[in-house]
Each structure stands twice: as structure tokens, then as C-alpha cells.
Amino acid sequence: MIRKYLAVIVVYGMAMAASLTFYLQKPLIVEDKGRLLPTEIKAIRPATNPESLQKWIRKAAERGEKISVAGMQHSQGGQTYFPGGIMLDMRGYDHVLAYHPEKKTITVQCGATWADVQKVIHPDGLAVRVMQSQNIFTVGGSLSVNAHGRDIRFGSLMDTVQSFRLLTADGEILNVSRTENREWFPLAIGGYGLFGILLDVTLKLTDDELYTIRTNAMQYDEYPDYFMKRVKQDPDVRMHIARISVAPDASFLREMYVEDYVLAEDQSLRSEYDRLKQERFVAVPKFFLGLSRYSDWGKTLLWKAQKRYFLQRDGILQTRNNAMRSDSQFLQYNSPRRTETLQEYYVPVSEFVPYLDEMRDLLEKEHLNLLNITVRFVNHGHDQPVLSYAKTKDMFALVFLINQGLNKEDTTRTTRIVRDMIDLTLAHEGSYYLPYYSYPTKAQFRKAYPHAESFFEAKRKYDPAGVFTNLFYEEYGK
């Protein structure tokens, strides 16, 4: 009898302990860099080998589980997670599978960063054709948003892809290129992880050229003519970036400075400059940026210091690889009450001046805490994803860095202003970039992306159970 009671007590104690453990277990909350969409998910799973992933996807589909795919999570609109879903963390899935310097191609797993790629190809005098201005992102993440950068000759990242392997919702691994399973090519690239797991990709490379940096200061209404004549029509200009003043004075959205990366006359000097640079002097720009977050005079001081510094770079030599290793640490921002979000708008070159005139009127009235605007050129290119931000024309891309509060009142205010900014952009035949917070309305999304319905129809065709999903799809695709 005593033994029976002891057994009951033990079982009861174990049940109580299990219940207590469950009660005390903290929910798994994830969020992207914007920190505006904290979400409870079921689990995070590290990516392993293709065979294990294949078996897992098939079992997940049978169980009705939801899967999202994540890299560095710099997208800010919930593209990498879903409530109650499983997040696949690709960051450890980063091996180089094949490298042919004589063919100028490399095949890497999609969890590799651009820094990983650069380390491999740099000793052979090779460079990436297209990537973001920073090299901290994963290759797969960049493919999923079809990134673009400073290069003005190669178009978007999609133009540089030779082929890739895709693990689909039914557990099949497809070889995808412009000739093999080609219907998947414009869906998975720029597909925000909704069509499967990008396993590995073969990229076309280019030469790590030596450039002379050419800088100029000008007014905004001079810029389109300068770009078309001095930049686009000059084949020696390989890369380009510009910045517009956000200082709250007479320079606001009027003053600009530009940097052109011009092929150096003496390429034999490249070996003297090809050591991959590391981030340095982070404290000074971080200090100036910090001042600009909280005061108008700080914004004015930052613009003057920034403009003076970059104009002094005129004539210096820099390799392509180092031009694609821009400093990023000084942008890191940790505040318990505030965050920094990005918006990126595209307008045709011909619309740039009237667009800025109207945008200036809007922002001067609203007093948005705007920290920076960079301008890049987006070549329409030969291939476009179904969700193409460049539509049918070459565009200027304007990237807005916004400081805002995390509370509901600030988010509501920013939403209202951003929607006005998007309406203005659409009125000038423009569009906006999708990897950021879901401020836009569904109507704005459909107008900016007229092929969205065919994209979502393909999603429902190839993944009818919605195995791969995220908050972006929940917001705009259902």
C-alpha cells in the first residue's frame, strides 16, 4: 500500500513539475531590425544539409506547419517570421560549393554573406557584380529581395545570377535557371521566401577594378542632367551614389553631393590598393549621427561635416571590392523607445525634380525625423522579378532613413506620413521597395506592383497549403 501511495506521489510530482516548467517557460519572441513587429513563434531551426531539409519540409507539410526563412533579418516588414511558425535560420548554411575564377563564377550556399564571398574571390582579382552597399547580408536574403547597389551597369542582383537550387513546398529540389525550370526564376528571386528555400546559387563575377573617385556638389535640379551626361553616357563610370541634404535649412532636399567611381587610367596600380579594408573611425560618424537624431542643429552639423568629408575624397583611388565594403557599424542603433526604419522609393529620371519639389513641401509640413537620403540608379536590366520595383524604366532610388518612436502613437503618425509619401511617389510613376515595414495600404501595394496578383496566383499554385509564409504575405497576399 505504501509503495502504491509513493508511486502516486511521484507521478503527481512529475506532472506538477512538468506543468510548472511549461508555465515558467518564456515564449519565443522574434523581431527583425525594425523592432516594430515582435512575434511569438514556435521554434527556430538551423539550416543543415539539403537532404535533412528536404525530409523536414515534407514532414512539416504533412503536419500543417508554417515555415519562414531568415538570414540577417534586416528586412523590416515581417518577411522572416510568422506567428506560431518555425523560422529557418540560414546563417550557418554558408559553404562555398564551387569556384571557377577562370570562368568568373562562384557557387555558394545561400546563408553565406557577401563578406564571405569577397574573401574567397578577392585574391584572384575578382569582385561581385551587384550587392548592397554593405557586405553584411546573406546572399539568399539579398536574392529574396532582389537587391541592387551602387553599380550602374549590371542592373539588379537578378541579372548576375546564372542558376540556383530551390527546395519547394512539396520537398522537391529544383535546378533553376533561365532555361531550366525557368518559370521559377522570376518568382523565387524577389520572392521574399514564399516559394521555398534558396539552397545555393551560382553567381557571375567581374574584375576587381581600380577606380578614381570623382566627387561633385550641386543643386538637385542639376542632378538628372549631370547623371545622364557625365555618368550614364560615360562607360568608364562603373558605380555611382549621391546624397541629398536633410538639414532643416535652405539646403533641405536641395543640396546634393555625388560620388562617381571612374575606371582608373593605370590599372597596374590596383595591387597597391587591394587590401580589403576594415571598419575604422566608427566613433566620429556615430557621434554626429547621434546628434542628428535629437536636434535640428545636429542635422545641419552632420550634413556640413558629411559633405566636407566626401568632397575631400575627390581623386582618391579605391578598388571595387573596397567600394562594396561600406562602413555599417556606426548605423547600429539601440534605444528602448525608438527605432530606425527605411523607406525606398523609385521614380523615373525625368520625374526626379518635380518629385523632390513636392516631397519637400510634404516633409517640411510634417517634420518627419529624417536622418539621411541616398540616391542610387537602378538600371531596368534584362530580367525582372514578377514583383519588380523598376517596372519598365530606369529609375532613381531614394533611400530614406527615418527615426521614430516604438509606441502606437508614433507608429500611427509615421504610417500616415509614409502613406502620403507613397501616394506622391505613385503620382510620379514611381514605386516603393517591399522589404520594409507594412505602412502601405493594400491599394498602394497593388498600384505599385501591378503584377502582384499573378505573383500570388503562382504562390497558391506551387504552395497551395501555404507551407512557406510570413507576415508580409499575410498582410498583402491573402
GROMACS .gro file of C-alpha atoms in nm:
model
  478
    1MET     CA    1   0.000   0.000   0.000
    2ILE     CA    2   0.279   0.242   0.094
    3ARG     CA    3   0.455   0.161  -0.232
    4LYS     CA    4   0.132   0.239  -0.421
    5TYR     CA    5   0.094   0.577  -0.248
    6LEU     CA    6   0.458   0.659  -0.316
    7ALA     CA    7   0.408   0.582  -0.684
    8VAL     CA    8   0.106   0.812  -0.697
    9ILE     CA    9   0.301   1.089  -0.523
   10VAL     CA   10   0.592   1.052  -0.767
   11VAL     CA   11   0.364   1.064  -1.072
   12TYR     CA   12   0.175   1.362  -0.930
   13GLY     CA   13   0.504   1.540  -0.854
   14MET     CA   14   0.633   1.480  -1.204
   15ALA     CA   15   0.311   1.618  -1.353
   16MET     CA   16   0.330   1.926  -1.131
   17ALA     CA   17   0.694   1.980  -1.226
   18ALA     CA   18   0.610   1.950  -1.596
   19SER     CA   19   0.323   2.196  -1.557
   20LEU     CA   20   0.545   2.439  -1.368
   21THR     CA   21   0.816   2.411  -1.633
   22PHE     CA   22   0.561   2.484  -1.905
   23TYR     CA   23   0.423   2.778  -1.706
   24LEU     CA   24   0.766   2.929  -1.643
   25GLN     CA   25   0.892   2.876  -1.997
   26LYS     CA   26   0.924   3.209  -2.174
   27PRO     CA   27   0.755   3.243  -2.513
   28LEU     CA   28   0.991   3.257  -2.812
   29ILE     CA   29   0.961   3.614  -2.939
   30VAL     CA   30   1.146   3.721  -3.252
   31GLU     CA   31   1.171   4.053  -3.431
   32ASP     CA   32   1.362   4.196  -3.724
   33LYS     CA   33   1.590   4.501  -3.723
   34GLY     CA   34   1.297   4.742  -3.722
   35ARG     CA   35   1.165   4.604  -3.388
   36LEU     CA   36   0.810   4.708  -3.481
   37LEU     CA   37   0.667   4.357  -3.521
   38PRO     CA   38   0.765   4.138  -3.222
   39THR     CA   39   0.603   3.799  -3.283
   40GLU     CA   40   0.579   3.474  -3.090
   41ILE     CA   41   0.688   3.177  -3.298
   42LYS     CA   42   0.705   2.805  -3.230
   43ALA     CA   43   1.076   2.740  -3.287
   44ILE     CA   44   1.394   2.840  -3.468
   45ARG     CA   45   1.560   2.568  -3.672
   46PRO     CA   46   1.917   2.599  -3.804
   47ALA     CA   47   1.964   2.503  -4.169
   48THR     CA   48   2.163   2.182  -4.212
   49ASN     CA   49   2.225   1.982  -4.530
   50PRO     CA   50   1.982   1.970  -4.826
   51GLU     CA   51   1.874   1.612  -4.758
   52SER     CA   52   1.776   1.685  -4.397
   53LEU     CA   53   1.596   1.999  -4.503
   54GLN     CA   54   1.411   1.804  -4.770
   55LYS     CA   55   1.285   1.545  -4.518
   56TRP     CA   56   1.191   1.818  -4.271
   57ILE     CA   57   0.990   2.016  -4.527
   58ARG     CA   58   0.792   1.707  -4.626
   59LYS     CA   59   0.710   1.628  -4.262
   60ALA     CA   60   0.625   1.993  -4.191
   61ALA     CA   61   0.384   1.993  -4.486
   62GLU     CA   62   0.216   1.676  -4.355
   63ARG     CA   63   0.176   1.834  -4.010
   64GLY     CA   64   0.042   2.160  -4.148
   65GLU     CA   65   0.330   2.363  -4.003
   66LYS     CA   66   0.423   2.708  -4.129
   67ILE     CA   67   0.781   2.792  -4.223
   68SER     CA   68   0.960   3.121  -4.279
   69VAL     CA   69   1.318   3.169  -4.395
   70ALA     CA   70   1.560   3.412  -4.230
   71GLY     CA   71   1.911   3.541  -4.290
   72MET     CA   72   2.039   3.853  -4.114
   73GLN     CA   73   1.678   3.980  -4.069
   74HIS     CA   74   1.741   4.332  -4.198
   75SER     CA   75   1.405   4.329  -4.374
   76GLN     CA   76   1.165   4.524  -4.154
   77GLY     CA   77   0.822   4.405  -4.259
   78GLY     CA   78   0.799   4.060  -4.103
   79GLN     CA   79   0.926   3.879  -4.413
   80THR     CA   80   1.125   3.634  -4.198
   81TYR     CA   81   0.871   3.505  -3.945
   82PHE     CA   82   0.508   3.414  -3.881
   83PRO     CA   83   0.300   3.370  -3.560
   84GLY     CA   84   0.328   3.014  -3.438
   85GLY     CA   85   0.555   2.921  -3.726
   86ILE     CA   86   0.906   2.780  -3.746
   87MET     CA   87   1.185   3.013  -3.854
   88LEU     CA   88   1.462   2.852  -4.059
   89ASP     CA   89   1.790   3.025  -3.971
   90MET     CA   90   2.016   3.010  -4.279
   91ARG     CA   91   2.322   3.183  -4.131
   92GLY     CA   92   2.522   2.865  -4.067
   93TYR     CA   93   2.450   2.731  -4.415
   94ASP     CA   94   2.742   2.915  -4.571
   95HIS     CA   95   2.984   2.690  -4.760
   96VAL     CA   96   3.144   2.765  -5.094
   97LEU     CA   97   3.049   2.472  -5.317
   98ALA     CA   98   3.236   2.559  -5.637
   99TYR     CA   99   3.463   2.836  -5.755
  100HIS     CA  100   3.593   2.885  -6.109
  101PRO     CA  101   3.799   3.203  -6.129
  102GLU     CA  102   3.881   3.137  -6.495
  103LYS     CA  103   3.505   3.138  -6.572
  104LYS     CA  104   3.436   3.417  -6.323
  105THR     CA  105   3.168   3.217  -6.139
  106ILE     CA  106   3.117   3.104  -5.780
  107THR     CA  107   2.857   2.873  -5.624
  108VAL     CA  108   2.778   2.935  -5.258
  109GLN     CA  109   2.519   2.819  -5.008
  110CYS     CA  110   2.268   3.094  -4.952
  111GLY     CA  111   2.350   3.151  -4.586
  112ALA     CA  112   2.692   3.288  -4.683
  113THR     CA  113   2.739   3.664  -4.652
  114TRP     CA  114   2.883   3.886  -4.921
  115ALA     CA  115   3.186   3.929  -4.695
  116ASP     CA  116   3.237   3.551  -4.716
  117VAL     CA  117   3.220   3.568  -5.095
  118GLN     CA  118   3.465   3.858  -5.113
  119LYS     CA  119   3.723   3.675  -4.903
  120VAL     CA  120   3.726   3.386  -5.149
  121ILE     CA  121   3.733   3.579  -5.477
  122HIS     CA  122   3.947   3.875  -5.376
  123PRO     CA  123   4.288   3.701  -5.405
  124ASP     CA  124   4.211   3.626  -5.771
  125GLY     CA  125   4.134   3.986  -5.856
  126LEU     CA  126   3.759   3.925  -5.885
  127ALA     CA  127   3.460   4.108  -5.741
  128VAL     CA  128   3.086   4.081  -5.706
  129ARG     CA  129   2.880   4.244  -5.979
  130VAL     CA  130   2.582   4.360  -5.771
  131MET     CA  131   2.513   4.372  -5.397
  132GLN     CA  132   2.403   4.621  -5.134
  133SER     CA  133   2.640   4.894  -5.018
  134GLN     CA  134   2.727   4.683  -4.713
  135ASN     CA  135   2.859   4.326  -4.728
  136ILE     CA  136   2.698   4.203  -4.405
  137PHE     CA  137   2.386   4.050  -4.566
  138THR     CA  138   2.336   3.687  -4.666
  139VAL     CA  139   2.336   3.600  -5.034
  140GLY     CA  140   1.997   3.431  -5.000
  141GLY     CA  141   1.846   3.730  -4.824
  142SER     CA  142   1.973   3.960  -5.098
  143LEU     CA  143   1.827   3.731  -5.363
  144SER     CA  144   1.491   3.716  -5.188
  145VAL     CA  145   1.459   4.096  -5.213
  146ASN     CA  146   1.642   4.124  -5.549
  147ALA     CA  147   1.884   4.380  -5.407
  148HIS     CA  148   2.061   4.650  -5.603
  149GLY     CA  149   2.359   4.869  -5.515
  150ARG     CA  150   2.596   5.132  -5.648
  151ASP     CA  151   2.675   4.958  -5.975
  152ILE     CA  152   2.502   5.125  -6.270
  153ARG     CA  153   2.597   4.874  -6.542
  154PHE     CA  154   2.470   4.534  -6.428
  155GLY     CA  155   2.112   4.610  -6.319
  156SER     CA  156   1.977   4.433  -6.010
  157LEU     CA  157   2.116   4.121  -5.842
  158MET     CA  158   1.891   3.905  -6.061
  159ASP     CA  159   2.100   3.997  -6.367
  160THR     CA  160   2.409   3.840  -6.210
  161VAL     CA  161   2.253   3.500  -6.126
  162GLN     CA  162   2.344   3.209  -6.350
  163SER     CA  163   2.139   2.944  -6.169
  164PHE     CA  164   2.022   2.834  -5.825
  165ARG     CA  165   1.874   2.537  -5.643
  166LEU     CA  166   1.535   2.573  -5.478
  167LEU     CA  167   1.372   2.345  -5.218
  168THR     CA  168   0.999   2.375  -5.284
  169ALA     CA  169   0.696   2.327  -5.060
  170ASP     CA  170   0.644   1.966  -5.177
  171GLY     CA  171   1.003   1.875  -5.081
  172GLU     CA  172   1.147   1.873  -5.432
  173ILE     CA  173   1.489   2.025  -5.509
  174LEU     CA  174   1.482   2.206  -5.842
  175ASN     CA  175   1.769   2.335  -6.055
  176VAL     CA  176   1.651   2.675  -6.174
  177SER     CA  177   1.798   2.893  -6.448
  178ARG     CA  178   1.681   3.094  -6.747
  179THR     CA  179   1.642   2.769  -6.939
  180GLU     CA  180   1.572   2.501  -6.674
  181ASN     CA  181   1.254   2.529  -6.465
  182ARG     CA  182   1.261   2.889  -6.581
  183GLU     CA  183   0.910   2.971  -6.456
  184TRP     CA  184   1.055   2.968  -6.102
  185PHE     CA  185   1.334   3.214  -6.184
  186PRO     CA  186   1.136   3.543  -6.156
  187LEU     CA  187   0.930   3.408  -5.867
  188ALA     CA  188   1.196   3.286  -5.621
  189ILE     CA  189   1.426   3.584  -5.687
  190GLY     CA  190   1.247   3.879  -5.535
  191GLY     CA  191   1.001   3.629  -5.387
  192TYR     CA  192   1.059   3.706  -5.016
  193GLY     CA  193   1.098   3.339  -4.922
  194LEU     CA  194   0.744   3.248  -5.028
  195PHE     CA  195   0.835   2.993  -5.296
  196GLY     CA  196   1.080   2.780  -5.100
  197ILE     CA  197   1.431   2.770  -4.962
  198LEU     CA  198   1.708   2.908  -5.180
  199LEU     CA  199   1.975   2.645  -5.116
  200ASP     CA  200   2.268   2.763  -5.324
  201VAL     CA  201   2.333   2.996  -5.615
  202THR     CA  202   2.588   3.032  -5.895
  203LEU     CA  203   2.682   3.395  -5.945
  204LYS     CA  204   2.860   3.565  -6.232
  205LEU     CA  205   3.156   3.772  -6.113
  206THR     CA  206   3.353   4.063  -6.258
  207ASP     CA  207   3.701   4.213  -6.225
  208ASP     CA  208   3.811   4.389  -5.908
  209GLU     CA  209   3.889   4.711  -6.094
  210LEU     CA  210   4.067   5.016  -5.959
  211TYR     CA  211   3.858   5.333  -5.956
  212THR     CA  212   3.927   5.702  -5.919
  213ILE     CA  213   3.659   5.861  -5.701
  214ARG     CA  214   3.514   6.175  -5.855
  215THR     CA  215   3.303   6.399  -5.631
  216ASN     CA  216   3.082   6.696  -5.708
  217ALA     CA  217   2.841   6.922  -5.522
  218MET     CA  218   2.531   7.052  -5.697
  219GLN     CA  219   2.169   7.157  -5.663
  220TYR     CA  220   1.900   6.891  -5.701
  221ASP     CA  221   1.769   7.036  -6.028
  222GLU     CA  222   2.115   6.993  -6.186
  223TYR     CA  223   2.140   6.628  -6.092
  224PRO     CA  224   1.939   6.447  -6.365
  225ASP     CA  225   2.127   6.625  -6.644
  226TYR     CA  226   2.460   6.562  -6.470
  227PHE     CA  227   2.380   6.193  -6.430
  228MET     CA  228   2.264   6.134  -6.786
  229LYS     CA  229   2.558   6.317  -6.948
  230ARG     CA  230   2.850   6.273  -6.707
  231VAL     CA  231   2.767   5.934  -6.560
  232LYS     CA  232   2.542   5.710  -6.766
  233GLN     CA  233   2.689   5.806  -7.104
  234ASP     CA  234   3.046   5.762  -6.983
  235PRO     CA  235   3.135   5.389  -6.999
  236ASP     CA  236   3.428   5.444  -6.762
  237VAL     CA  237   3.193   5.534  -6.477
  238ARG     CA  238   3.114   5.200  -6.318
  239MET     CA  239   2.946   5.292  -5.990
  240HIS     CA  240   2.764   5.594  -5.850
  241ILE     CA  241   2.594   5.720  -5.533
  242ALA     CA  242   2.454   6.056  -5.424
  243ARG     CA  243   2.317   6.213  -5.107
  244ILE     CA  244   2.060   6.486  -5.052
  245SER     CA  245   2.058   6.725  -4.759
  246VAL     CA  246   1.805   6.663  -4.483
  247ALA     CA  247   1.932   6.960  -4.280
  248PRO     CA  248   1.630   7.176  -4.181
  249ASP     CA  249   1.757   7.491  -4.351
  250ALA     CA  250   1.780   7.632  -4.703
  251SER     CA  251   1.965   7.320  -4.820
  252PHE     CA  252   1.678   7.082  -4.734
  253LEU     CA  253   1.615   6.849  -5.030
  254ARG     CA  254   1.806   7.096  -5.249
  255GLU     CA  255   2.179   7.048  -5.191
  256MET     CA  256   2.342   6.727  -5.311
  257TYR     CA  257   2.683   6.574  -5.347
  258VAL     CA  258   2.771   6.282  -5.570
  259GLU     CA  259   3.042   6.016  -5.587
  260ASP     CA  260   3.134   5.857  -5.921
  261TYR     CA  261   3.365   5.557  -5.939
  262VAL     CA  262   3.560   5.607  -6.262
  263LEU     CA  263   3.785   5.340  -6.411
  264ALA     CA  264   4.142   5.444  -6.322
  265GLU     CA  265   4.375   5.502  -6.616
  266ASP     CA  266   4.656   5.289  -6.470
  267GLN     CA  267   4.509   4.954  -6.360
  268SER     CA  268   4.859   4.826  -6.278
  269LEU     CA  269   4.833   5.022  -5.951
  270ARG     CA  270   4.547   4.803  -5.826
  271SER     CA  271   4.774   4.576  -5.621
  272GLU     CA  272   4.875   4.877  -5.410
  273TYR     CA  273   4.514   4.936  -5.303
  274ASP     CA  274   4.357   4.589  -5.299
  275ARG     CA  275   4.392   4.502  -4.932
  276LEU     CA  276   4.038   4.454  -4.804
  277LYS     CA  277   3.958   4.742  -4.572
  278GLN     CA  278   3.813   4.702  -4.224
  279GLU     CA  279   3.577   4.940  -4.049
  280ARG     CA  280   3.763   5.222  -3.875
  281PHE     CA  281   3.688   5.556  -3.713
  282VAL     CA  282   3.335   5.446  -3.625
  283ALA     CA  283   3.310   5.672  -3.318
  284VAL     CA  284   3.314   6.004  -3.507
  285PRO     CA  285   3.034   5.936  -3.760
  286LYS     CA  286   2.835   5.760  -3.486
  287PHE     CA  287   2.865   6.073  -3.269
  288PHE     CA  288   2.747   6.308  -3.546
  289LEU     CA  289   2.461   6.076  -3.640
  290GLY     CA  290   2.358   6.062  -3.273
  291LEU     CA  291   2.337   6.442  -3.260
  292SER     CA  292   2.122   6.449  -3.572
  293ARG     CA  293   1.869   6.210  -3.418
  294TYR     CA  294   1.766   6.455  -3.149
  295SER     CA  295   1.817   6.808  -3.279
  296ASP     CA  296   1.785   7.022  -3.590
  297TRP     CA  297   2.125   7.177  -3.536
  298GLY     CA  298   2.268   6.825  -3.518
  299LYS     CA  299   2.122   6.750  -3.862
  300THR     CA  300   2.275   7.068  -4.001
  301LEU     CA  301   2.612   6.990  -3.843
  302LEU     CA  302   2.604   6.634  -3.978
  303TRP     CA  303   2.524   6.745  -4.333
  304LYS     CA  304   2.806   7.002  -4.338
  305ALA     CA  305   3.059   6.756  -4.193
  306GLN     CA  306   2.944   6.475  -4.421
  307LYS     CA  307   2.954   6.691  -4.732
  308ARG     CA  308   3.301   6.828  -4.649
  309TYR     CA  309   3.439   6.480  -4.581
  310PHE     CA  310   3.310   6.321  -4.900
  311LEU     CA  311   3.408   6.610  -5.126
  312GLN     CA  312   3.763   6.576  -4.993
  313ARG     CA  313   3.768   6.221  -5.132
  314ASP     CA  314   3.788   6.355  -5.486
  315GLY     CA  315   4.075   6.190  -5.674
  316ILE     CA  316   4.148   5.908  -5.430
  317LEU     CA  317   4.187   5.552  -5.562
  318GLN     CA  318   3.975   5.260  -5.443
  319THR     CA  319   3.913   4.906  -5.565
  320ARG     CA  320   3.569   4.772  -5.645
  321ASN     CA  321   3.578   4.526  -5.355
  322ASN     CA  322   3.655   4.803  -5.109
  323ALA     CA  323   3.387   5.029  -5.255
  324MET     CA  324   3.148   4.745  -5.172
  325ARG     CA  325   3.259   4.729  -4.809
  326SER     CA  326   3.095   5.046  -4.678
  327ASP     CA  327   3.101   5.109  -4.305
  328SER     CA  328   2.788   4.991  -4.126
  329GLN     CA  329   2.873   4.971  -3.755
  330PHE     CA  330   2.809   5.341  -3.699
  331LEU     CA  331   2.447   5.286  -3.811
  332GLN     CA  332   2.377   5.039  -3.529
  333TYR     CA  333   2.117   5.191  -3.302
  334ASN     CA  334   1.981   5.051  -2.977
  335SER     CA  335   1.714   5.252  -2.799
  336PRO     CA  336   1.442   5.112  -2.575
  337ARG     CA  337   1.186   5.364  -2.703
  338ARG     CA  338   1.288   5.443  -3.060
  339THR     CA  339   1.391   5.264  -3.377
  340GLU     CA  340   1.512   5.347  -3.726
  341THR     CA  341   1.321   5.236  -4.030
  342LEU     CA  342   1.392   5.257  -4.400
  343GLN     CA  343   1.177   5.355  -4.692
  344GLU     CA  344   1.296   5.331  -5.051
  345TYR     CA  345   1.115   5.498  -5.338
  346TYR     CA  346   1.178   5.471  -5.712
  347VAL     CA  347   1.099   5.744  -5.962
  348PRO     CA  348   1.186   5.777  -6.332
  349VAL     CA  349   1.484   6.001  -6.402
  350SER     CA  350   1.259   6.253  -6.579
  351GLU     CA  351   1.039   6.287  -6.267
  352PHE     CA  352   1.321   6.350  -6.018
  353VAL     CA  353   1.300   6.732  -5.998
  354PRO     CA  354   0.921   6.776  -5.974
  355TYR     CA  355   0.908   6.479  -5.737
  356LEU     CA  356   1.156   6.639  -5.496
  357ASP     CA  357   0.974   6.972  -5.513
  358GLU     CA  358   0.653   6.809  -5.394
  359MET     CA  359   0.829   6.583  -5.145
  360ARG     CA  360   0.998   6.887  -4.992
  361ASP     CA  361   0.663   7.061  -4.940
  362LEU     CA  362   0.522   6.749  -4.778
  363LEU     CA  363   0.813   6.686  -4.541
  364GLU     CA  364   0.856   7.050  -4.438
  365LYS     CA  365   0.494   7.044  -4.326
  366GLU     CA  366   0.517   6.710  -4.142
  367HIS     CA  367   0.854   6.743  -3.963
  368LEU     CA  368   0.941   6.375  -4.003
  369ASN     CA  369   1.260   6.288  -3.814
  370LEU     CA  370   1.455   6.219  -4.132
  371LEU     CA  371   1.825   6.135  -4.090
  372ASN     CA  372   1.955   6.060  -4.439
  373ILE     CA  373   1.861   6.024  -4.806
  374THR     CA  374   2.086   5.843  -5.050
  375VAL     CA  375   2.024   5.821  -5.423
  376ARG     CA  376   2.122   5.531  -5.647
  377PHE     CA  377   2.049   5.449  -6.009
  378VAL     CA  378   1.853   5.133  -6.088
  379ASN     CA  379   1.915   5.003  -6.436
  380HIS     CA  380   1.600   4.831  -6.558
  381GLY     CA  381   1.813   4.537  -6.674
  382HIS     CA  382   1.726   4.240  -6.893
  383ASP     CA  383   1.538   4.026  -6.641
  384GLN     CA  384   1.286   4.137  -6.383
  385PRO     CA  385   1.113   3.951  -6.099
  386VAL     CA  386   0.735   3.930  -6.110
  387LEU     CA  387   0.738   4.176  -5.818
  388SER     CA  388   0.964   4.426  -5.995
  389TYR     CA  389   1.026   4.764  -5.836
  390ALA     CA  390   1.182   4.910  -6.153
  391LYS     CA  391   0.873   4.847  -6.367
  392THR     CA  392   0.959   4.932  -6.729
  393LYS     CA  393   1.201   5.223  -6.686
  394ASP     CA  394   1.540   5.309  -6.544
  395MET     CA  395   1.484   5.472  -6.207
  396PHE     CA  396   1.646   5.676  -5.937
  397ALA     CA  397   1.614   5.502  -5.599
  398LEU     CA  398   1.584   5.730  -5.296
  399VAL     CA  399   1.653   5.560  -4.962
  400PHE     CA  400   1.506   5.742  -4.660
  401LEU     CA  401   1.637   5.669  -4.308
  402ILE     CA  402   1.371   5.762  -4.051
  403ASN     CA  403   1.398   5.779  -3.672
  404GLN     CA  404   1.068   5.711  -3.497
  405GLY     CA  405   0.919   5.603  -3.169
  406LEU     CA  406   0.814   5.245  -3.099
  407ASN     CA  407   0.484   5.338  -2.932
  408LYS     CA  408   0.147   5.320  -3.105
  409GLU     CA  409   0.107   5.698  -3.136
  410ASP     CA  410   0.440   5.741  -3.317
  411THR     CA  411   0.380   5.440  -3.540
  412THR     CA  412   0.036   5.572  -3.636
  413ARG     CA  413   0.181   5.913  -3.720
  414THR     CA  414   0.464   5.765  -3.926
  415THR     CA  415   0.216   5.540  -4.108
  416ARG     CA  416   0.010   5.842  -4.210
  417ILE     CA  417   0.312   6.037  -4.336
  418VAL     CA  418   0.462   5.741  -4.522
  419ARG     CA  419   0.133   5.672  -4.697
  420ASP     CA  420   0.129   6.033  -4.815
  421MET     CA  421   0.487   5.991  -4.937
  422ILE     CA  422   0.390   5.675  -5.126
  423ASP     CA  423   0.089   5.845  -5.285
  424LEU     CA  424   0.321   6.119  -5.404
  425THR     CA  425   0.566   5.861  -5.540
  426LEU     CA  426   0.293   5.675  -5.727
  427ALA     CA  427   0.168   6.002  -5.876
  428HIS     CA  428   0.512   6.042  -6.034
  429GLU     CA  429   0.505   5.696  -6.199
  430GLY     CA  430   0.713   5.553  -5.918
  431SER     CA  431   0.707   5.255  -5.686
  432TYR     CA  432   0.849   5.154  -5.348
  433TYR     CA  433   1.065   4.872  -5.210
  434LEU     CA  434   0.888   4.588  -5.030
  435PRO     CA  435   1.134   4.467  -4.759
  436TYR     CA  436   1.031   4.737  -4.514
  437TYR     CA  437   0.754   4.785  -4.259
  438SER     CA  438   0.400   4.738  -4.388
  439TYR     CA  439   0.299   5.105  -4.383
  440PRO     CA  440   0.149   5.097  -4.737
  441THR     CA  441  -0.216   5.017  -4.788
  442LYS     CA  442  -0.321   4.720  -5.000
  443ALA     CA  443  -0.438   4.962  -5.271
  444GLN     CA  444  -0.096   5.131  -5.277
  445PHE     CA  445   0.073   4.793  -5.298
  446ARG     CA  446  -0.139   4.685  -5.596
  447LYS     CA  447  -0.077   5.011  -5.778
  448ALA     CA  448   0.299   4.996  -5.721
  449TYR     CA  449   0.312   4.627  -5.817
  450PRO     CA  450   0.059   4.571  -6.098
  451HIS     CA  451   0.170   4.206  -6.141
  452ALA     CA  452   0.109   4.121  -5.776
  453GLU     CA  453  -0.196   3.908  -5.847
  454SER     CA  454  -0.006   3.683  -6.087
  455PHE     CA  455   0.266   3.651  -5.821
  456PHE     CA  456   0.016   3.540  -5.558
  457GLU     CA  457  -0.164   3.312  -5.802
  458ALA     CA  458   0.168   3.136  -5.864
  459LYS     CA  459   0.222   3.119  -5.488
  460ARG     CA  460  -0.112   2.943  -5.439
  461LYS     CA  461  -0.042   2.712  -5.734
  462TYR     CA  462   0.302   2.595  -5.620
  463ASP     CA  463   0.235   2.606  -5.244
  464PRO     CA  464  -0.142   2.551  -5.201
  465ALA     CA  465  -0.107   2.461  -4.833
  466GLY     CA  466   0.093   2.778  -4.760
  467VAL     CA  467   0.389   2.590  -4.611
  468PHE     CA  468   0.613   2.892  -4.668
  469THR     CA  469   0.464   3.208  -4.528
  470ASN     CA  470   0.541   3.528  -4.339
  471LEU     CA  471   0.375   3.844  -4.211
  472PHE     CA  472   0.425   4.019  -4.546
  473TYR     CA  473   0.221   3.751  -4.724
  474GLU     CA  474  -0.042   3.756  -4.452
  475GLU     CA  475  -0.080   4.132  -4.498
  476TYR     CA  476  -0.080   4.164  -4.877
  477GLY     CA  477  -0.123   3.818  -5.027
  478LYS     CA  478  -0.436   3.679  -4.862
   0.00000   0.00000   0.00000
